[in-house]
Amino acid sequence: MFSVFAECGLHAQHARFISEGSIEFEKKINMFAQLKKNITEKNEVYMSKMYDQYVKTQPQFRTVKSTLLFSKDKSLYTPIPVTVTSQNSAFGDDPNNSQPNTIFTDFLSGLSIVQKKVFEETFIVKDSIRKITWKMTDETREIAGYQCRRANAVMLDSIYVVAFYTDEILVSGGPESFSGLPGMILGVALPHENMTWFATLVSDKTIDKTVLKAPVKGKPVNNKALNAKLNDIIERWGPQAKNMLKGFLL
């Protein structure tokens, strides 16, 4: 598991219980591990050369940022735009290596609305909030000044998830579509997928509720329709596209 667990905790600043505010998240991706997964028997000759060149010229970890605005019953998770550089432009079509989703969650109605880009198409995925069966542990970590408790889960049949949540933030949300714990999730690691999300700053400022709006631009689908679209892509593109499937489904 990434040493980032130990690095992401800031010095404790005991927080009062809050139910609205904003959180800045950093997603870190182990690019060396991600790119190695894309090497197959069919593409080994040229992909191995690309991998070796990347390792020589680029940092091992790519970092992308996002903001989560939340009230007691809604949240909006939005990527922070980045300036395109040689680091973040390479392999940018792979959702595992980027931060492509805008996610609106209505905790009262149990509704999730996600604006998701799949290659050249943009979708609005409207469906129920993803249900994750969490198993609590006694392990704790400090993240962004909050004491957090660890929970584990397996989602999408095969993705092992480690999450850290705080009950000092009275909202059952988190980064991306991770939620369902008795408090806000401030840290997530997918050890076998080589990526993590950690809060770097939490603010308990009052949120203008008018900004907590669902994205609207894109082709409307539900999860079932999106999965059918993705499976069609995999059948046409082969093993390399299969590696992207988990990233599109997160």
Phi, psi and omega in degrees: 000147186299143174291352179302336176307315184284336187272339189276345179286134175258167180300139187300133172227095190305123185260146171282163179291129184230156180230007172204153181159204179219151180225133173262130180244147169244128172259127178244132182239130174281095186293325180300315180292320180297315183291326179297327179295336183277356179277121179237174179299326183285328185248010189303322185299306184275327180291326178295322177294318178297318179298312181299320180293320180297314181300325182285332191245347186236155177291155182293323184249132172260138181240128173232153188238159178207167179234136174246114173263138184213147168240187183292339183231000179216158173212157178221118182254120189228131175294146173268120182302144180239152173286130182291125177230177178297333181289315187260358178272327181294131177059032184288343179286344181279117183295340176296336187256011184218194181223076194269353191258139166251126191232121174255133180231130174250103186289333180289317182270347183075026185255138174239133176234116186242127170268116190230127178264125177242100187055245185266359181253145175245132182241151167249108185262109182251118184197183178289154174302135181299131178265124180239130179270104185268148172242120185284151174231175179266357182288142178231155176217153173260125181227124178053035177086004181244138174282125186236149179252144183273142170222149181241156178200165168239124181237160182051036175075332189218356185267116179279127185239133170245125181232150174235126183234158176240135176273005174280345173251113194274045180224133184271057182241198179169184179289156181051228179253024178276125181197187174096010176255162184282056181154179184281133175280122180251350179212136177222138172229135170248087189302320183278346177261357173065041178211154178220156170234128176222140175290137176249339181206130176241130178239136178259029179294154177292134183261134172291110186298340181290342180276347180276071183242147179287144174295152185234343185276120178146168179282123183287130177213169167250182184297322181298315180293321179295318179300320178297318178298315182294320179296326177295319178297317181298317180297325182277329187261338175090196189303323182296321177293328179299326178293336180277343188304313181300321179297320178292331185273346182297000000 
